[in-house]
XYZ file of C-alpha atoms in Angstrom:
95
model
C -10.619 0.548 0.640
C -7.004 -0.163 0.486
C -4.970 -3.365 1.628
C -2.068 -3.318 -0.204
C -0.073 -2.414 3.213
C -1.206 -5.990 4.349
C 0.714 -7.191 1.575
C 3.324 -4.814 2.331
C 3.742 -6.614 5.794
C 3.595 -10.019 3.954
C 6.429 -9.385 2.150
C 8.363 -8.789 5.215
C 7.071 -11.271 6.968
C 7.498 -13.608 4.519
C 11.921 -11.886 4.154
C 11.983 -12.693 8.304
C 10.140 -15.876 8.308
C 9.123 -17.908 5.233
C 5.908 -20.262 6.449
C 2.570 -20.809 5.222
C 0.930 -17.988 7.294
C 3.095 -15.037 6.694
C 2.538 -16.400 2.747
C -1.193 -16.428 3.099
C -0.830 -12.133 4.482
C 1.325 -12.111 1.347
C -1.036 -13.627 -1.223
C -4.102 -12.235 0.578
C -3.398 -9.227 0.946
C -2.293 -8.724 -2.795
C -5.388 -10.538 -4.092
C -7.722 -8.352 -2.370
C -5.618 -5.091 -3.583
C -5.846 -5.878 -7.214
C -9.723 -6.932 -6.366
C -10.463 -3.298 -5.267
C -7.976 -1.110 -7.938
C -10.353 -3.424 -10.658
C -13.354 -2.417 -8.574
C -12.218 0.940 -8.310
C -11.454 1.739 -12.814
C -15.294 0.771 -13.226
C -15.855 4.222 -11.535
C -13.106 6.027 -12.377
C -10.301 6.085 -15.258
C -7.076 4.128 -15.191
C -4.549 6.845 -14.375
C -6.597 7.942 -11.483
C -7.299 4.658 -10.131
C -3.853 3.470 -10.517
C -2.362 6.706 -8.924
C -4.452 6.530 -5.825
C -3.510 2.751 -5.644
C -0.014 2.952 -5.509
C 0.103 6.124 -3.696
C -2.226 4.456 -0.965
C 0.301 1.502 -1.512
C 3.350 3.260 -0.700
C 2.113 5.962 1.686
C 0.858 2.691 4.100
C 3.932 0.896 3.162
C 5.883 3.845 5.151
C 3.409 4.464 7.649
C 4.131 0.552 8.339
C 7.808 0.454 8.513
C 7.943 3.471 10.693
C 5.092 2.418 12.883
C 6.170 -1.653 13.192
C 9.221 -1.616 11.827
C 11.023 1.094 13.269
C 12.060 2.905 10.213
C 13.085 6.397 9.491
C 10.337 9.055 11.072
C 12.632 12.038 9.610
C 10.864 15.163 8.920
C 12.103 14.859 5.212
C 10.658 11.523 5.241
C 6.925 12.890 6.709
C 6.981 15.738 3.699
C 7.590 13.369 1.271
C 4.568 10.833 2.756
C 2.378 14.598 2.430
C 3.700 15.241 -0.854
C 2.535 11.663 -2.408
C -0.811 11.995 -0.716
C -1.129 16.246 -1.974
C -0.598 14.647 -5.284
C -2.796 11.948 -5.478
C -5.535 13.836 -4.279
C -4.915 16.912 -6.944
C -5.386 14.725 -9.511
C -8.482 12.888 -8.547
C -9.754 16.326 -8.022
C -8.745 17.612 -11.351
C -9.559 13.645 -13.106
């Protein structure tokens, strides 16, 4: 439901190598995130909708570095990925 990582990627596609393609992940990839968080408040309220957004947005963003990217895979790190995600889904359930 989420593709905000693609845009994620964009962005550092688009810091290594600025050219129409890596622009197009960019753009796409942020279009059809905003397309599905809109999608997503006609079923559900804002905070809840916006919370699982960016908390999808920045648990994939890390997932991506440290799968692609070779980023940080510290334990620390991996609690803190489970902590966003604990979170977001304790407040849909209580939403």
């Amino acid at each position: 439901m989420e593709v905000k990582p693609d845009g994620v990627i964009g962005i550092k596609r688009v810091a290594k190598n600025n050219n129409w393609t890596n622009n197009i992940i960019l753009i796409g990839g942020f279009i059809i995130s905003f397309q599905l968080l809109v999608s997503a408040m006609e079923t559900i309220t804002l905070a809840t909708a916006y919370a699982v957004w960016t908390g999808i947005g920045t648990v994939g963003a890390a997932i991506v570095g440290m799968m692609f990217f070779k980023e940080s895979t510290s334990c620390i790190r991996i609690s803190c990925i489970l902590g966003i995600i604990f979170a977001v889904v304790g407040l849909k359930l209580v939403s």
